[in-house]
CSV table of C-alpha atoms in Angstrom, one decimal:
chain,number,residue,atom,x,y,z
A,1,MET,CA,-24.9,-61.5,6.9
A,2,ASN,CA,-28.2,-61.1,9.1
A,3,ARG,CA,-29.0,-61.6,12.3
A,4,TYR,CA,-30.5,-65.2,11.4
A,5,THR,CA,-27.3,-66.0,10.1
A,6,PHE,CA,-24.9,-64.6,12.6
A,7,ALA,CA,-27.3,-66.8,14.9
A,8,ALA,CA,-26.2,-69.6,13.1
A,9,GLY,CA,-22.7,-69.1,13.1
A,10,GLU,CA,-22.9,-69.2,17.2
A,11,ARG,CA,-23.1,-73.1,17.1
A,12,LEU,CA,-19.5,-73.3,15.2
A,13,VAL,CA,-17.6,-70.2,17.0
A,14,SER,CA,-17.9,-68.6,20.5
A,15,PRO,CA,-21.4,-66.8,20.6
A,16,ALA,CA,-19.1,-63.7,22.5
A,17,TYR,CA,-16.9,-63.9,19.6
A,18,VAL,CA,-19.7,-63.7,17.2
A,19,ARG,CA,-21.3,-60.8,18.8
A,20,GLN,CA,-18.4,-58.8,18.9
A,21,GLY,CA,-18.6,-59.7,14.9
A,22,CYS,CA,-22.4,-58.7,14.3
A,23,GLU,CA,-21.2,-55.2,16.5
A,24,ALA,CA,-18.9,-54.1,14.4
A,25,ARG,CA,-20.8,-54.9,11.2
A,26,ARG,CA,-23.6,-52.6,12.4
A,27,THR,CA,-20.9,-50.1,12.9
A,28,HIS,CA,-20.6,-50.3,9.5
A,29,GLU,CA,-24.2,-50.8,8.8
A,30,HIS,CA,-25.1,-47.5,11.1
A,31,LEU,CA,-23.4,-45.4,8.5
A,32,VAL,CA,-25.1,-46.8,5.4
A,33,LEU,CA,-28.1,-46.1,7.2
A,34,GLN,CA,-27.7,-42.7,8.2
A,35,LEU,CA,-26.6,-41.9,4.4
A,36,LEU,CA,-29.9,-43.3,3.1
A,37,GLU,CA,-31.9,-41.8,5.9
A,38,LYS,CA,-30.2,-38.0,5.5
A,39,GLY,CA,-29.3,-37.9,2.1
A,40,LYS,CA,-26.1,-35.6,2.9
A,41,CYS,CA,-22.4,-36.2,2.5
A,42,PRO,CA,-21.3,-37.6,6.1
A,43,GLU,CA,-19.1,-34.8,8.1
A,44,ASP,CA,-16.5,-37.2,8.0
A,45,GLY,CA,-15.0,-39.8,5.6
A,46,TRP,CA,-15.9,-43.8,5.3
A,47,ASP,CA,-13.3,-46.1,5.5
A,48,GLU,CA,-12.3,-48.5,2.3
A,49,SER,CA,-14.1,-51.5,4.2
A,50,THR,CA,-17.7,-49.8,5.0
A,51,LEU,CA,-17.7,-48.0,0.9
A,52,GLU,CA,-16.7,-51.8,-0.3
A,53,LEU,CA,-20.0,-53.4,1.7
A,54,PHE,CA,-22.4,-50.1,0.9
A,55,LEU,CA,-21.3,-51.0,-3.1
A,56,HIS,CA,-21.7,-55.0,-2.6
A,57,GLU,CA,-25.0,-54.9,-0.8
A,58,LEU,CA,-25.9,-52.2,-3.7
A,59,ALA,CA,-24.5,-54.3,-6.0
A,60,ILE,CA,-26.4,-57.6,-5.7
A,61,MET,CA,-29.7,-55.3,-6.2
A,62,ASP,CA,-29.4,-55.6,-9.8
A,63,SER,CA,-30.4,-58.2,-11.8
A,64,ASN,CA,-27.5,-59.5,-13.3
A,65,ASN,CA,-26.1,-60.2,-10.2
A,66,PHE,CA,-29.5,-62.1,-9.1
A,67,LEU,CA,-28.2,-66.0,-8.3
A,68,GLY,CA,-30.0,-68.2,-10.9
A,69,ASN,CA,-30.9,-64.7,-13.0
A,70,CYS,CA,-32.2,-66.1,-16.7
A,71,GLY,CA,-31.6,-62.4,-18.7
A,72,VAL,CA,-33.1,-63.1,-22.9
A,73,GLY,CA,-32.9,-59.5,-23.6
A,74,GLU,CA,-30.3,-57.9,-25.8
A,75,ARG,CA,-29.1,-55.6,-22.8
A,76,GLU,CA,-28.7,-57.8,-19.5
A,77,GLY,CA,-25.8,-56.7,-18.1
A,78,ARG,CA,-23.4,-59.3,-19.0
A,79,VAL,CA,-19.4,-58.7,-19.2
A,80,ALA,CA,-17.4,-60.7,-20.9
A,81,SER,CA,-14.3,-59.5,-18.4
A,82,ALA,CA,-14.3,-60.6,-14.7
A,83,LEU,CA,-11.6,-57.8,-14.3
A,84,VAL,CA,-14.3,-55.1,-16.0
A,85,ALA,CA,-17.1,-56.5,-14.2
A,86,ARG,CA,-15.0,-55.7,-10.6
A,87,ARG,CA,-13.7,-52.2,-11.3
A,88,HIS,CA,-17.3,-51.4,-11.4
A,89,TYR,CA,-18.6,-53.4,-8.6
A,90,ARG,CA,-20.5,-55.5,-10.9
A,91,LEU,CA,-23.1,-52.3,-11.4
A,92,ILE,CA,-23.2,-53.1,-15.1
A,93,HIS,CA,-26.9,-51.8,-16.1
A,94,GLY,CA,-26.3,-48.4,-15.6
A,95,ILE,CA,-28.5,-45.8,-14.7
A,96,GLY,CA,-32.3,-44.1,-16.1
A,97,ARG,CA,-33.9,-45.3,-18.5
A,98,SER,CA,-34.3,-44.5,-22.5
A,99,GLY,CA,-36.2,-40.6,-21.7
A,100,ASP,CA,-35.4,-40.0,-18.7
A,101,ILE,CA,-31.7,-40.4,-16.8
A,102,SER,CA,-32.9,-40.5,-13.2
A,103,ALA,CA,-35.6,-42.4,-13.7
A,104,VAL,CA,-35.4,-45.9,-11.2
A,105,GLN,CA,-34.2,-48.8,-14.0
A,106,PRO,CA,-36.4,-52.0,-13.1
A,107,LYS,CA,-33.5,-54.7,-13.6
A,108,ALA,CA,-30.9,-52.7,-11.2
A,109,ALA,CA,-32.5,-51.2,-8.0
A,110,GLY,CA,-28.7,-51.3,-6.7
A,111,SER,CA,-27.5,-48.9,-9.4
A,112,SER,CA,-31.3,-46.7,-9.2
A,113,LEU,CA,-30.3,-46.0,-5.7
A,114,LEU,CA,-26.3,-45.2,-6.3
A,115,ASN,CA,-27.6,-42.7,-8.9
A,116,LYS,CA,-30.2,-41.1,-6.5
A,117,ILE,CA,-27.9,-40.6,-3.3
A,118,THR,CA,-25.0,-39.7,-5.4
A,119,ASN,CA,-27.4,-37.0,-6.9
A,120,SER,CA,-28.2,-36.1,-3.4
A,121,LEU,CA,-24.7,-35.9,-2.0
A,122,VAL,CA,-24.0,-33.8,-4.9
A,123,LEU,CA,-26.4,-31.4,-4.2
A,124,ASP,CA,-25.3,-31.4,-0.7
A,125,ILE,CA,-21.9,-30.6,-1.9
A,126,ILE,CA,-23.0,-27.5,-4.3
A,127,LYS,CA,-24.6,-26.3,-1.3
A,128,LEU,CA,-22.0,-26.2,1.2
A,129,ALA,CA,-19.5,-24.8,-1.7
A,130,GLY,CA,-21.6,-21.6,-2.1
A,131,VAL,CA,-25.2,-21.9,-3.5
A,132,PRO,CA,-27.5,-22.6,-0.4
A,133,ALA,CA,-30.2,-21.8,-2.7
A,134,VAL,CA,-29.7,-24.5,-5.5
A,135,ALA,CA,-33.3,-26.7,-5.6
A,136,ASN,CA,-31.9,-29.7,-7.8
A,137,CYS,CA,-29.1,-31.3,-9.7
A,138,PHE,CA,-28.0,-34.8,-11.7
A,139,VAL,CA,-25.5,-36.1,-12.6
A,140,VAL,CA,-24.9,-36.9,-16.4
A,141,PRO,CA,-22.0,-38.2,-18.4
A,142,MET,CA,-22.0,-35.7,-21.0
A,143,ALA,CA,-23.7,-32.7,-22.4
A,144,THR,CA,-24.8,-31.3,-25.7
A,145,GLY,CA,-24.7,-27.9,-27.5
A,146,PHE,CA,-25.9,-25.2,-29.7
A,147,GLU,CA,-25.3,-23.1,-32.0
A,148,PRO,CA,-23.5,-19.7,-30.7
A,149,VAL,CA,-24.0,-16.3,-31.2
A,150,VAL,CA,-20.1,-14.8,-29.8
A,151,ILE,CA,-20.1,-11.6,-28.4
A,152,GLU,CA,-16.5,-10.2,-28.2
A,153,ASN,CA,-15.7,-9.2,-25.1
A,154,PHE,CA,-13.7,-6.2,-23.9
A,155,LEU,CA,-10.0,-5.3,-22.4
A,156,GLU,CA,-10.5,-3.6,-18.9
A,157,GLY,CA,-7.1,-3.5,-17.5
A,158,ASP,CA,-5.0,-6.6,-17.8
A,159,GLU,CA,-9.0,-8.0,-17.9
A,160,LEU,CA,-11.1,-9.4,-20.7
A,161,ARG,CA,-14.4,-8.8,-19.1
A,162,THR,CA,-18.1,-9.2,-20.1
A,163,ASP,CA,-19.2,-6.8,-22.4
A,164,LEU,CA,-22.8,-6.5,-21.6
A,165,LYS,CA,-23.6,-2.8,-23.9
A,166,ALA,CA,-22.7,-5.4,-26.8
A,167,VAL,CA,-24.8,-8.4,-25.4
A,168,GLU,CA,-27.8,-6.5,-24.9
A,169,ALA,CA,-27.9,-4.8,-28.2
A,170,LYS,CA,-27.3,-8.3,-29.6
A,171,VAL,CA,-30.3,-9.4,-27.5
A,172,GLN,CA,-32.4,-6.7,-29.5
A,173,GLU,CA,-31.3,-6.6,-32.4
A,174,LEU,CA,-32.0,-10.8,-32.6
A,175,GLY,CA,-35.4,-10.4,-30.9
A,176,PRO,CA,-35.7,-12.2,-27.4
A,177,ASP,CA,-38.2,-15.0,-29.2
A,178,SER,CA,-35.2,-16.3,-31.3
A,179,ILE,CA,-33.0,-16.9,-28.3
A,180,LEU,CA,-32.3,-20.2,-27.4
A,181,CYS,CA,-30.5,-18.8,-24.2
A,182,VAL,CA,-27.4,-16.2,-22.9
A,183,HIS,CA,-24.5,-18.8,-22.3
A,184,SER,CA,-22.3,-17.2,-19.9
A,185,THR,CA,-19.3,-18.7,-17.9
A,186,THR,CA,-17.2,-18.4,-14.1
A,187,SER,CA,-15.1,-20.7,-15.4
A,188,CYS,CA,-12.4,-19.5,-18.0
A,189,ILE,CA,-8.6,-19.0,-18.4
A,190,ALA,CA,-6.7,-16.1,-17.4
A,191,PRO,CA,-6.8,-12.8,-18.6
A,192,ARG,CA,-10.6,-13.9,-18.9
A,193,VAL,CA,-12.6,-13.5,-16.1
A,194,PRO,CA,-15.9,-14.5,-14.9
A,195,ASP,CA,-18.6,-13.2,-16.5
A,196,LYS,CA,-20.7,-10.9,-15.3
A,197,ILE,CA,-23.3,-13.2,-14.1
A,198,GLU,CA,-25.4,-11.1,-12.1
A,199,GLU,CA,-25.7,-8.4,-14.6
A,200,LEU,CA,-26.0,-11.1,-17.6
A,201,ALA,CA,-28.9,-12.4,-14.9
A,202,VAL,CA,-30.7,-9.0,-14.9
A,203,ILE,CA,-30.2,-8.7,-18.7
A,204,CYS,CA,-32.3,-12.2,-19.3
A,205,ALA,CA,-35.3,-11.8,-16.3
A,206,ASN,CA,-35.8,-8.4,-18.7
A,207,TYR,CA,-36.1,-9.9,-21.8
A,208,GLY,CA,-37.5,-12.9,-20.7
A,209,ILE,CA,-34.4,-15.1,-21.8
A,210,PRO,CA,-33.2,-18.6,-20.0
A,211,HIS,CA,-29.4,-18.4,-19.1
A,212,ILE,CA,-27.2,-21.2,-18.6
A,213,VAL,CA,-23.9,-20.4,-16.7
A,214,ASN,CA,-21.0,-22.8,-17.5
A,215,ASN,CA,-19.6,-23.8,-14.2
A,216,ALA,CA,-16.8,-25.6,-15.3
A,217,TYR,CA,-14.5,-26.2,-12.5
A,218,GLY,CA,-16.3,-23.6,-10.0
A,219,VAL,CA,-17.4,-25.3,-7.7
A,220,GLN,CA,-13.9,-25.5,-5.7
A,221,SER,CA,-13.8,-21.5,-6.3
A,222,SER,CA,-16.4,-19.3,-3.4
A,223,LYS,CA,-16.3,-16.6,-5.6
A,224,CYS,CA,-17.3,-18.4,-8.9
A,225,MET,CA,-20.3,-19.9,-6.8
A,226,HIS,CA,-21.6,-16.5,-5.1
A,227,LEU,CA,-21.3,-15.3,-8.5
A,228,ILE,CA,-23.9,-18.3,-9.4
A,229,GLN,CA,-26.3,-17.3,-6.1
A,230,GLN,CA,-26.5,-14.0,-6.5
A,231,GLY,CA,-27.6,-14.3,-10.1
A,232,ALA,CA,-30.4,-16.1,-9.3
A,233,ARG,CA,-31.2,-14.0,-6.4
A,234,VAL,CA,-31.1,-10.2,-8.2
A,235,GLY,CA,-32.1,-11.8,-11.9
A,236,ARG,CA,-32.2,-15.6,-14.2
A,237,ILE,CA,-30.4,-18.2,-13.9
A,238,ASP,CA,-32.2,-21.5,-15.1
A,239,ALA,CA,-29.8,-24.0,-15.2
A,240,PHE,CA,-25.4,-24.2,-14.2
A,241,VAL,CA,-23.2,-26.9,-14.9
A,242,GLN,CA,-20.1,-28.0,-13.7
A,243,SER,CA,-17.6,-30.9,-14.4
A,244,LEU,CA,-17.1,-33.8,-12.5
A,245,ASP,CA,-13.0,-34.9,-12.9
A,246,LYS,CA,-12.5,-30.9,-12.1
A,247,ASN,CA,-14.4,-30.2,-9.0
A,248,PHE,CA,-13.6,-34.0,-7.5
A,249,MET,CA,-11.2,-35.3,-9.2
A,250,VAL,CA,-12.3,-38.3,-10.6
A,251,PRO,CA,-11.8,-39.8,-14.3
A,252,VAL,CA,-12.8,-37.5,-17.2
A,253,GLY,CA,-16.0,-38.5,-18.6
A,254,GLY,CA,-19.7,-36.3,-16.6
A,255,ALA,CA,-21.2,-33.5,-14.8
A,256,ILE,CA,-23.8,-32.4,-13.1
A,257,ILE,CA,-26.4,-30.0,-13.9
A,258,ALA,CA,-28.3,-27.8,-11.4
A,259,GLY,CA,-30.4,-25.0,-11.0
A,260,PHE,CA,-33.5,-23.3,-9.1
A,261,ASN,CA,-36.4,-25.0,-10.1
A,262,ASP,CA,-36.9,-28.4,-8.9
A,263,SER,CA,-39.1,-29.0,-11.9
A,264,PHE,CA,-37.2,-27.3,-14.6
A,265,ILE,CA,-34.0,-29.6,-13.6
A,266,GLN,CA,-36.1,-32.5,-13.5
A,267,GLU,CA,-37.5,-31.7,-17.2
A,268,ILE,CA,-33.8,-31.7,-18.6
A,269,SER,CA,-33.5,-35.3,-17.0
A,270,LYS,CA,-35.9,-36.7,-19.0
A,271,MET,CA,-34.5,-35.3,-22.2
A,272,TYR,CA,-31.3,-37.2,-21.8
A,273,PRO,CA,-30.5,-39.6,-25.1
A,274,GLY,CA,-31.3,-43.2,-23.5
A,275,ARG,CA,-29.8,-45.0,-20.7
A,276,ALA,CA,-26.3,-43.5,-19.0
A,277,SER,CA,-23.1,-45.3,-17.6
A,278,ALA,CA,-23.1,-45.5,-13.8
A,279,SER,CA,-19.7,-45.2,-14.1
A,280,PRO,CA,-19.0,-41.2,-13.4
A,281,SER,CA,-21.8,-41.0,-10.4
A,282,LEU,CA,-20.2,-44.2,-9.3
A,283,ASP,CA,-17.1,-42.4,-9.2
A,284,VAL,CA,-18.2,-39.4,-7.8
A,285,LEU,CA,-20.1,-41.1,-5.2
A,286,ILE,CA,-17.5,-42.9,-3.9
A,287,THR,CA,-14.9,-39.8,-3.7
A,288,LEU,CA,-17.7,-37.9,-1.7
A,289,LEU,CA,-18.0,-40.9,1.0
A,290,SER,CA,-14.5,-41.1,1.2
A,291,LEU,CA,-13.6,-37.5,1.6
A,292,GLY,CA,-17.0,-36.2,3.5
A,293,SER,CA,-18.4,-33.1,3.6
A,294,ASN,CA,-14.9,-32.2,6.0
A,295,GLY,CA,-12.6,-34.0,4.1
A,296,TYR,CA,-13.9,-31.6,0.6
A,297,LYS,CA,-13.8,-28.4,2.4
A,298,LYS,CA,-10.8,-29.0,4.0
A,299,LEU,CA,-9.4,-29.6,-0.2
A,300,LEU,CA,-11.2,-26.2,-0.8
A,301,LYS,CA,-9.2,-24.8,1.7
A,302,GLU,CA,-5.9,-25.9,0.7
A,303,ARG,CA,-6.5,-25.0,-2.9
A,304,LYS,CA,-7.2,-21.3,-2.1
A,305,GLU,CA,-3.5,-21.4,-0.5
A,306,MET,CA,-2.5,-22.8,-3.2
A,307,PHE,CA,-3.5,-19.7,-5.6
A,308,SER,CA,-1.8,-17.3,-3.3
A,309,TYR,CA,1.4,-19.0,-3.6
A,310,LEU,CA,1.1,-19.7,-7.0
A,311,SER,CA,0.5,-16.5,-7.6
A,312,ASP,CA,3.6,-15.4,-5.1
A,313,GLN,CA,6.1,-18.0,-7.1
A,314,LEU,CA,5.1,-16.5,-10.5
A,315,LYS,CA,5.2,-13.1,-9.7
A,316,LYS,CA,8.5,-13.4,-8.4
A,317,LEU,CA,9.7,-15.3,-11.5
A,318,SER,CA,7.8,-13.5,-14.0
A,319,GLU,CA,10.3,-9.7,-12.2
A,320,ALA,CA,13.3,-11.7,-12.8
A,321,TYR,CA,13.4,-11.9,-16.4
A,322,CYS,CA,11.4,-8.6,-16.9
A,323,GLU,CA,8.0,-9.4,-17.1
A,324,ARG,CA,5.4,-9.3,-15.1
A,325,LEU,CA,1.9,-11.2,-13.8
A,326,LEU,CA,-1.0,-9.8,-15.4
A,327,GLN,CA,-3.7,-8.1,-12.9
A,328,THR,CA,-6.5,-10.4,-13.1
A,329,PRO,CA,-8.3,-10.0,-9.7
A,330,HIS,CA,-11.7,-11.2,-10.7
A,331,ASN,CA,-10.7,-14.6,-11.9
A,332,PRO,CA,-9.8,-17.1,-8.5
A,333,ILE,CA,-8.3,-20.1,-10.4
A,334,SER,CA,-5.9,-19.2,-13.3
A,335,LEU,CA,-3.3,-17.2,-13.6
A,336,ALA,CA,-1.3,-15.5,-16.6
A,337,VAL,CA,2.3,-14.2,-17.1
A,338,THR,CA,3.6,-12.0,-20.4
A,339,LEU,CA,5.9,-13.0,-22.8
A,340,LYS,CA,6.7,-9.9,-23.9
A,341,THR,CA,10.6,-9.9,-24.2
A,342,LEU,CA,10.1,-13.6,-26.0
A,343,ASP,CA,7.9,-12.6,-28.2
A,344,ALA,CA,10.0,-9.5,-29.5
A,345,GLN,CA,12.6,-11.7,-30.1
A,346,HIS,CA,11.4,-14.1,-32.6
A,347,ASP,CA,8.1,-15.0,-33.3
A,348,LYS,CA,8.7,-19.2,-32.8
A,349,ALA,CA,10.2,-18.3,-28.9
A,350,VAL,CA,7.2,-18.3,-27.5
A,351,THR,CA,6.0,-21.7,-28.9
A,352,GLN,CA,9.4,-23.3,-28.2
A,353,LEU,CA,8.7,-22.7,-24.8
A,354,GLY,CA,5.3,-23.9,-24.9
A,355,SER,CA,7.5,-26.9,-26.0
A,356,MET,CA,9.4,-27.3,-23.9
A,357,LEU,CA,7.6,-27.2,-21.0
A,358,PHE,CA,5.9,-29.9,-22.4
A,359,THR,CA,8.3,-32.4,-23.3
A,360,ARG,CA,9.6,-31.9,-20.0
A,361,GLN,CA,6.1,-33.4,-18.2
A,362,VAL,CA,4.9,-29.9,-17.5
A,363,SER,CA,1.1,-30.5,-18.1
A,364,GLY,CA,-1.7,-27.6,-17.3
A,365,ALA,CA,0.2,-24.8,-18.3
A,366,ARG,CA,0.3,-23.4,-21.5
A,367,VAL,CA,1.6,-20.6,-23.9
A,368,VAL,CA,-0.8,-18.5,-25.7
A,369,PRO,CA,1.1,-16.6,-29.2
A,370,LEU,CA,-0.1,-13.5,-30.8
A,371,GLY,CA,-1.9,-14.2,-34.3
A,372,PHE,CA,-3.3,-17.6,-33.9
A,373,VAL,CA,-6.2,-17.8,-36.3
A,374,GLN,CA,-8.8,-21.2,-35.4
A,375,THR,CA,-12.4,-21.6,-37.5
A,376,MET,CA,-15.2,-23.3,-35.7
A,377,SER,CA,-18.5,-23.6,-35.8
A,378,GLY,CA,-18.4,-21.6,-38.8
A,379,HIS,CA,-17.0,-18.5,-36.6
A,380,THR,CA,-13.3,-17.5,-37.2
A,381,PHE,CA,-11.8,-16.3,-34.6
A,382,ARG,CA,-8.3,-14.5,-34.2
A,383,GLY,CA,-6.1,-14.7,-31.5
A,384,PHE,CA,-7.3,-18.0,-31.0
A,385,MET,CA,-7.3,-19.4,-27.3
A,386,SER,CA,-6.5,-15.3,-25.8
A,387,HIS,CA,-10.2,-15.1,-25.8
A,388,ALA,CA,-9.9,-11.7,-27.5
A,389,ASN,CA,-9.0,-10.9,-31.2
A,390,ASP,CA,-6.6,-8.4,-30.2
A,391,TYR,CA,-4.8,-9.3,-27.1
A,392,PRO,CA,-1.8,-7.2,-26.1
A,393,CYS,CA,0.8,-9.3,-25.4
A,394,ALA,CA,1.5,-13.3,-25.6
A,395,TYR,CA,1.1,-14.6,-22.1
A,396,LEU,CA,1.6,-18.0,-20.8
A,397,ASN,CA,-0.8,-19.8,-18.1
A,398,ALA,CA,-1.0,-21.9,-15.2
A,399,ALA,CA,-3.9,-22.7,-12.6
A,400,ALA,CA,-3.6,-23.4,-9.3
A,401,ALA,CA,-6.9,-26.8,-8.9
A,402,ILE,CA,-7.9,-28.7,-6.5
A,403,GLY,CA,-5.8,-31.1,-5.3
A,404,MET,CA,-3.1,-29.2,-5.8
A,405,LYS,CA,0.5,-29.7,-3.1
A,406,THR,CA,2.8,-27.2,-3.1
A,407,GLN,CA,5.5,-29.3,-4.3
A,408,ASP,CA,3.7,-29.0,-7.6
A,409,VAL,CA,4.0,-25.2,-7.5
A,410,ASP,CA,7.9,-25.5,-7.1
A,411,LEU,CA,8.7,-28.4,-9.1
A,412,PHE,CA,6.5,-26.1,-11.7
A,413,ILE,CA,8.7,-23.0,-11.4
A,414,LYS,CA,11.7,-24.7,-11.0
A,415,ARG,CA,11.1,-26.2,-14.7
A,416,LEU,CA,9.8,-22.8,-16.1
A,417,ASP,CA,13.1,-21.0,-14.9
A,418,LYS,CA,15.3,-23.7,-16.8
A,419,CYS,CA,13.2,-23.0,-19.6
A,420,LEU,CA,12.7,-19.9,-19.7
A,421,LYS,CA,16.7,-19.6,-19.1
A,422,THR,CA,17.1,-22.3,-22.0
A,423,VAL,CA,14.8,-20.3,-24.6
A,424,ARG,CA,16.2,-17.2,-24.3
A,425,LYS,CA,19.9,-18.2,-24.7
A,426,GLU,CA,19.1,-20.5,-28.0
A,427,GLN,CA,16.8,-17.4,-29.4
A,428,ASN,CA,18.7,-14.4,-28.6
A,429,LYS,CA,22.5,-16.1,-28.8
A,430,GLU,CA,23.3,-15.2,-25.6
A,431,SER,CA,23.1,-11.5,-26.9
A,432,ASP,CA,22.2,-8.7,-23.6
A,433,VAL,CA,18.7,-9.2,-22.8
A,434,PRO,CA,17.5,-7.8,-20.0
A,435,GLY,CA,16.8,-10.4,-17.1
A,436,VAL,CA,19.2,-12.6,-18.5
A,437,ASP,CA,22.1,-14.4,-16.9
A,438,LYS,CA,25.3,-14.7,-19.0
A,439,ASN,CA,27.0,-16.2,-16.6
A,440,ASN,CA,24.8,-18.2,-15.7
A,441,LYS,CA,25.7,-21.7,-17.4
A,442,THR,CA,23.2,-24.1,-18.1
A,443,GLU,CA,24.4,-27.9,-16.1
A,444,ASN,CA,24.7,-30.9,-18.5
A,445,VAL,CA,25.1,-29.1,-21.7
A,446,ASP,CA,24.3,-32.5,-23.6
A,447,ILE,CA,21.2,-33.2,-22.1
A,448,GLU,CA,19.5,-29.9,-23.0
A,449,GLU,CA,20.9,-29.7,-26.3
A,450,MET,CA,19.5,-33.0,-26.9
A,451,ALA,CA,16.3,-31.6,-25.4
A,452,LEU,CA,16.1,-28.9,-27.9
A,453,LYS,CA,16.6,-30.9,-30.6
A,454,LEU,CA,13.1,-32.7,-29.5
A,455,ASP,CA,11.4,-29.6,-28.6
A,456,ASN,CA,12.0,-28.3,-32.1
A,457,VAL,CA,10.9,-31.5,-33.3
A,458,LEU,CA,7.8,-31.2,-31.6
A,459,LEU,CA,6.9,-27.8,-32.0
A,460,ASP,CA,3.3,-28.5,-34.1
A,461,THR,CA,2.5,-31.1,-31.8
A,462,TYR,CA,2.6,-28.9,-29.4
A,463,GLN,CA,0.4,-26.1,-31.4
A,464,ASP,CA,-1.8,-29.1,-32.1
A,465,THR,CA,-2.5,-30.1,-28.5
A,466,SER,CA,-3.0,-26.7,-26.6
A,467,SER,CA,-5.4,-26.1,-29.1
């Protein structure tokens, strides 16, 4: 509605009431105006009525929602199911054009505006999260890969760290001109820790090699973002890529490509193969407008607190079983606990623990036994999933990611404790093993026996899913 329709409404309802309604609408419109003018995430999150009004206004700008539209092409935003149309707020045309995901789509002014403002909000959040020097970014539904040359990490204490000498030696062996890029990572599962981004950036700058950083879930970690900011300051980082679902709690299906050279990021967007789905952009736009920058900063603060809490609880539990929390201070998100006593007693005990957690609805945690061998893209990895050919022990992983709550940690620790008791009792037949209390009887024995049978059936299933 606009001022003309409100004026017409005064003939039917008291003008005072209509003017009050008009002022209420202007409050929503003012928020939209600020968003479009500033291109930044609002400090305070929007309510659902403002969000839905904004999305509706965007949708009616797309040609598939024009009254009397006559589409005769092969891609006219036709949707068979009304439920599907409502799920996507009738934003059906997608974003970009063939060959340029950032280009304006002539049939879809609303979706194009959604795409532009989403990219702007995400850029603002990346700066807020710790990379103020970033120049440009865009949301993309998928990314593609290339042929890798693998450099083995080396063991430093408990941590698996970047072997800088091996990287430079391989660069000299292959020759800089034959290397597409150095692909480093900030986001990894303990005991691996983030790569030495600054040092790698210097190597790339010295040899003139592009440098791409996998920052999969690094936006939620100030440490990971600091590594990228510093790497770009002292050396070369061409682009860094992060996942939407891992950092912004939206459905799987999108990523953000960001970098420090605006024209370079624009060139990447022009290489995208065809028009893209708008769903990832829509999801992250709704999420960021709902949270606001203050809401997102609150989530980042809570995640740090949960990391400390999870670390403390895992340390206590591991010590009760004569195990220990691996010392990986350079990893700000993932943690690992040794499983030496289980691995020493039975070759299937470690895998059975993973199976038990899986069947008891513990998701995200994984156990890593010794000796897995996996071949991928022509490369054979010994000790697959452990980030090294010969890590000294089996271990269990858990991570404190954005959105985790205290009750999640408490429930995980409770179930892990119960599974450890049960698997030790099963594998060791209640022999005298340090850390096992023989007088501690498991409750609901019949249920546990049934669960154990199911665990054994699902051992192979767990191995497949954990890979």
